[in-house]
Coordinates of C-alpha atoms in Angstrom, one line a residue:
X1 CA 6.2 -50.7 19.3
X2 CA 5.6 -49.9 15.7
X3 CA 1.9 -50.7 16.1
X4 CA 1.8 -48.3 19.0
X5 CA 3.5 -45.5 17.1
X6 CA 1.2 -46.0 14.1
X7 CA -1.9 -45.9 16.4
X8 CA -0.7 -42.7 18.1
X9 CA 0.0 -41.1 14.7
X10 CA -3.5 -42.0 13.5
X11 CA -5.1 -40.6 16.6
X12 CA -3.2 -37.4 16.2
X13 CA -4.3 -37.0 12.6
X14 CA -7.9 -37.7 13.5
X15 CA -7.7 -35.0 16.3
X16 CA -6.2 -32.5 13.9
X17 CA -9.0 -33.2 11.3
X18 CA -11.6 -32.7 14.0
X19 CA -10.1 -29.4 15.2
X20 CA -9.9 -28.1 11.6
X21 CA -13.6 -29.1 11.1
X22 CA -14.5 -27.2 14.2
X23 CA -12.9 -23.9 13.0
X24 CA -15.5 -21.3 12.0
X25 CA -15.2 -18.6 9.4
X26 CA -15.1 -14.9 10.3
X27 CA -18.4 -13.0 10.1
X28 CA -18.6 -9.4 9.2
X29 CA -21.7 -7.6 10.6
X30 CA -23.3 -4.9 8.4
X31 CA -26.0 -2.2 8.9
X32 CA -27.7 -2.9 5.7
X33 CA -31.1 -4.0 4.3
X34 CA -29.1 -5.9 1.6
X35 CA -27.0 -8.2 3.9
X36 CA -27.0 -8.2 7.7
X37 CA -23.8 -10.2 7.8
X38 CA -21.2 -11.8 5.5
X39 CA -19.2 -14.9 6.1
X40 CA -15.5 -15.1 5.1
X41 CA -14.3 -17.5 2.5
X42 CA -11.2 -18.2 0.4
X43 CA -10.6 -15.9 -2.5
X44 CA -11.4 -17.6 -5.8
X45 CA -9.1 -15.7 -8.1
X46 CA -10.3 -17.6 -11.2
X47 CA -13.9 -16.7 -10.3
X48 CA -13.0 -13.1 -9.9
X49 CA -11.3 -13.0 -13.3
X50 CA -14.3 -14.7 -15.0
X51 CA -16.7 -12.2 -13.4
X52 CA -14.5 -9.3 -14.6
X53 CA -14.2 -10.7 -18.2
X54 CA -18.0 -11.5 -18.4
X55 CA -18.9 -8.0 -17.2
X56 CA -20.5 -9.1 -13.9
X57 CA -18.1 -6.8 -12.0
X58 CA -19.5 -3.8 -13.8
X59 CA -21.8 -1.1 -12.3
X60 CA -23.8 -1.2 -15.5
X61 CA -24.7 -4.9 -15.1
X62 CA -25.1 -4.6 -11.3
X63 CA -25.7 -5.1 -8.5
X64 CA -23.0 -2.9 -7.1
X65 CA -22.4 -1.7 -3.6
X66 CA -20.2 0.7 -1.7
X67 CA -19.2 1.0 1.9
X68 CA -19.7 3.9 4.3
X69 CA -18.9 4.1 8.0
X70 CA -21.2 5.8 10.5
X71 CA -21.1 5.6 14.3
X72 CA -18.8 2.6 14.3
X73 CA -20.8 0.6 11.9
X74 CA -20.3 -0.4 8.2
X75 CA -23.2 0.6 5.9
X76 CA -23.5 -1.2 2.6
X77 CA -25.3 1.0 0.1
X78 CA -26.1 1.0 -3.6
X79 CA -23.1 2.1 -5.6
X80 CA -23.3 5.1 -7.9
X81 CA -20.2 5.9 -10.0
X82 CA -19.2 9.6 -9.8
X83 CA -17.8 11.6 -12.7
X84 CA -17.6 15.1 -11.1
X85 CA -16.2 16.3 -7.8
X86 CA -16.2 19.5 -5.8
X87 CA -14.0 20.6 -2.9
X88 CA -14.6 23.9 -1.0
X89 CA -11.4 25.5 0.3
X90 CA -12.2 28.9 1.9
X91 CA -14.0 30.5 -1.0
X92 CA -11.9 28.7 -3.6
X93 CA -13.6 25.7 -5.2
X94 CA -11.8 22.8 -6.8
X95 CA -13.9 21.2 -9.5
X96 CA -12.9 17.9 -11.2
X97 CA -14.3 16.0 -14.1
X98 CA -13.6 12.3 -15.0
X99 CA -14.5 11.4 -18.6
X100 CA -12.7 8.1 -18.6
X101 CA -10.7 7.4 -21.8
X102 CA -12.0 10.8 -23.2
X103 CA -9.8 12.7 -20.6
X104 CA -10.9 15.0 -17.9
X105 CA -9.7 18.1 -16.0
X106 CA -9.4 19.9 -12.7
X107 CA -10.1 23.6 -12.3
X108 CA -10.0 26.1 -9.4
X109 CA -12.8 28.7 -9.2
X110 CA -12.4 31.8 -7.0
X111 CA -15.6 33.2 -5.6
X112 CA -15.9 36.9 -4.7
X113 CA -18.0 36.9 -1.5
X114 CA -18.8 40.6 -2.1
X115 CA -20.0 39.8 -5.6
X116 CA -18.1 42.7 -7.0
X117 CA -16.4 40.5 -9.6
X118 CA -17.3 37.5 -11.6
X119 CA -15.9 34.1 -10.4
X120 CA -12.4 33.4 -11.8
X121 CA -12.0 30.0 -13.4
X122 CA -8.5 28.6 -14.0
X123 CA -7.6 25.2 -15.4
X124 CA -5.1 23.4 -13.1
X125 CA -4.7 20.0 -14.6
X126 CA -5.7 18.3 -17.9
X127 CA -6.1 14.9 -16.3
X128 CA -9.0 12.7 -15.2
X129 CA -10.1 13.7 -11.6
X130 CA -10.7 10.7 -9.3
X131 CA -11.6 12.9 -6.3
X132 CA -10.4 15.1 -3.5
X133 CA -9.3 14.8 0.1
X134 CA -8.8 17.7 2.5
X135 CA -5.7 17.6 4.5
X136 CA -6.2 16.8 8.2
X137 CA -4.7 18.7 11.1
X138 CA -4.6 17.8 14.8
X139 CA -6.7 20.0 17.1
X140 CA -7.5 19.8 20.8
X141 CA -10.8 20.3 22.7
X142 CA -11.2 19.9 26.4
X143 CA -7.9 18.1 26.7
X144 CA -8.7 15.6 23.9
X145 CA -6.8 15.5 20.6
X146 CA -8.7 14.9 17.3
X147 CA -8.3 15.3 13.6
X148 CA -10.1 18.0 11.7
X149 CA -10.2 19.4 8.1
X150 CA -7.6 21.9 7.0
X151 CA -9.7 24.2 4.7
X152 CA -6.6 25.6 3.0
X153 CA -5.0 22.3 1.8
X154 CA -6.3 19.4 -0.3
X155 CA -5.1 16.4 -2.2
X156 CA -6.2 16.0 -5.8
X157 CA -6.3 12.4 -7.1
X158 CA -6.1 11.8 -10.9
X159 CA -5.8 8.7 -12.9
X160 CA -7.1 6.4 -15.7
X161 CA -7.3 2.6 -16.1
X162 CA -8.3 1.7 -19.6
X163 CA -7.1 -1.2 -21.8
X164 CA -3.3 -1.1 -21.4
X165 CA -3.3 2.3 -19.7
X166 CA -3.0 2.4 -15.9
X167 CA -1.7 5.6 -14.3
X168 CA -2.5 7.7 -11.3
X169 CA -1.1 10.6 -9.3
X170 CA -1.7 12.8 -6.2
X171 CA -1.3 16.5 -6.4
X172 CA -1.2 18.8 -3.4
X173 CA -3.2 22.1 -3.6
X174 CA -2.6 24.9 -1.0
X175 CA -4.2 28.3 -0.5
X176 CA -1.7 31.1 0.0
X177 CA -1.9 34.8 0.8
X178 CA -0.9 35.7 -2.7
X179 CA -2.8 33.0 -4.5
X180 CA -2.4 29.2 -4.4
X181 CA -0.1 26.4 -5.5
X182 CA -0.6 23.0 -7.0
X183 CA 2.3 20.6 -7.1
X184 CA 2.8 16.9 -7.8
X185 CA 2.8 15.0 -4.4
X186 CA 3.1 11.3 -5.4
X187 CA 3.1 9.2 -8.6
X188 CA 1.0 6.1 -7.8
X189 CA 1.7 4.3 -11.0
X190 CA -1.9 3.1 -11.1
X191 CA -5.3 4.7 -11.1
X192 CA -6.7 5.4 -7.6
X193 CA -10.1 3.8 -7.0
X194 CA -10.7 4.6 -3.3
X195 CA -8.7 6.6 -0.7
X196 CA -8.8 7.9 2.9
X197 CA -6.7 9.7 5.5
X198 CA -5.4 7.8 8.5
X199 CA -3.2 9.6 11.1
X200 CA -1.6 11.8 8.5
X201 CA -1.0 9.0 5.9
X202 CA -3.0 8.6 2.7
X203 CA -4.3 5.1 2.2
X204 CA -5.0 4.4 -1.5
X205 CA -6.6 1.4 -3.1
X206 CA -5.4 1.6 -6.7
X207 CA -6.1 -0.6 -9.6
X208 CA -3.0 -2.6 -8.7
X209 CA -2.5 -2.5 -4.9
X210 CA -3.2 -1.1 -1.5
X211 CA -0.8 1.7 -0.8
X212 CA 0.2 4.0 2.1
X213 CA 1.6 7.5 1.3
X214 CA 3.3 9.4 4.1
X215 CA 3.2 13.2 4.6
X216 CA 6.4 13.5 2.6
X217 CA 5.0 11.6 -0.4
X218 CA 6.8 8.4 0.2
X219 CA 4.9 5.3 -1.0
X220 CA 4.7 1.9 0.8
X221 CA 2.9 -1.1 -0.7
X222 CA 0.6 -2.6 2.0
X223 CA -0.8 -5.4 -0.1
X224 CA -0.9 -6.6 -3.7
X225 CA -2.1 -9.7 -5.5
X226 CA -2.6 -11.0 -9.0
X227 CA -6.4 -10.9 -8.5
X228 CA -6.4 -7.3 -7.3
X229 CA -7.3 -5.6 -10.5
X230 CA -10.3 -8.0 -10.9
X231 CA -11.9 -6.9 -7.7
X232 CA -13.6 -3.8 -9.1
X233 CA -13.0 -1.5 -6.1
X234 CA -15.8 0.9 -5.2
X235 CA -15.0 2.3 -1.8
X236 CA -12.9 2.0 1.4
X237 CA -13.5 2.8 5.1
X238 CA -11.5 2.3 8.3
X239 CA -13.1 0.6 11.3
X240 CA -11.1 -0.3 14.3
X241 CA -7.7 -1.6 13.1
X242 CA -8.8 -2.7 9.7
X243 CA -9.4 -1.1 6.3
X244 CA -12.5 -2.5 4.6
X245 CA -12.5 -2.3 0.8
X246 CA -15.8 -2.5 -1.0
X247 CA -15.7 -4.3 -4.4
X248 CA -18.3 -5.6 -6.9
X249 CA -17.9 -9.1 -5.6
X250 CA -17.5 -8.7 -1.9
X251 CA -15.7 -6.9 0.9
X252 CA -11.9 -7.2 1.5
X253 CA -10.6 -6.6 5.0
X254 CA -7.0 -5.6 5.5
X255 CA -5.9 -6.1 9.1
X256 CA -3.3 -3.5 9.9
X257 CA -1.7 -5.4 12.8
X258 CA -0.6 -8.5 11.0
X259 CA -1.1 -7.3 7.4
X260 CA -3.5 -10.1 6.6
X261 CA -6.4 -10.3 4.3
X262 CA -9.9 -11.6 4.9
X263 CA -12.4 -11.9 2.1
X264 CA -16.2 -11.7 2.5
X265 CA -18.0 -12.5 -0.7
X266 CA -21.5 -11.1 -1.3
X267 CA -22.7 -14.5 -2.6
X268 CA -21.5 -18.1 -2.1
X269 CA -20.9 -20.3 -5.1
X270 CA -24.4 -21.8 -4.9
X271 CA -26.0 -18.4 -5.2
X272 CA -23.7 -17.2 -8.0

C-alpha cells in the first residue's frame, strides 16, 4: 500500500513538472523596426537596480524607447525627453518648462485673434511642468458615444524627482467668460512620468506607483513595487484592457481586470 502511494505521488510530481515545462511565456507583438515582439519574463529587481545605478537606464546612455498607440497597435519608437510643453485652449496657450533641479514654470498666453493687442503672458505656477492633458467629454455621433477634447479645460502636471526630492501635483485649468482659473486638483506625492485619460479617470505612472485619479481628485493606487522607481518610465498607452508602460529596460503591462503585471524586457540576460 505504501509503495503504491509513493508511486502515485511520484507520478503526480512528474506530471506537474511536465505541465510546468510546457507552459509558454506571453508574447507582446509590436509594430516596430526595433523589435517585432517581446517575450515575457520574471522581473529581476536586482538587475533593474544595477542598471539604474550604473546609468544604463538613462536617456543619455541609450538606447531608450517610448510607446505610442495607433490603429490598435503598439509602436515602439526612439525616446526623446521633452523639456517644454504647449496646450492650446481656444486662443489661450498653456506653456510649460521643465528645468529639472533648476526649477521650471507654467504660463498662460492670451492671443488676440484680431491682433489689436500684444499677447498677454501671465505666470501661473513656479513649478517644473511635466505636461498637459485636455479634459475629455462624451459626445455622440450617429447614435454612437465617444470621448473628445474639451478645449476649455486642461490638467497641468508638475513635479520633480531628484536625489531625495520626489514630488508631483495635478492642477486643473479652466477657461471662463471673465478669464480663467487654475486650482490644485490632486497631490500625487511623487513626480508624474507618464499619464493618460481613461473613461474620465486620469491614469498616472509616477516615480513611485501607478495611480488612478477620479474626476473628484480622489487617488487610488493601482500598483506599486520596490523596483518601480528603477524602471525609468518614458511613456504609457492603453490597448484593450491593459495599460502598457514604456521604460528604459522593457515594457510593463498592467492588466486591468485582475490587476496583474506582465514584464516584457527588451533584452534577455544573454544579450545584456
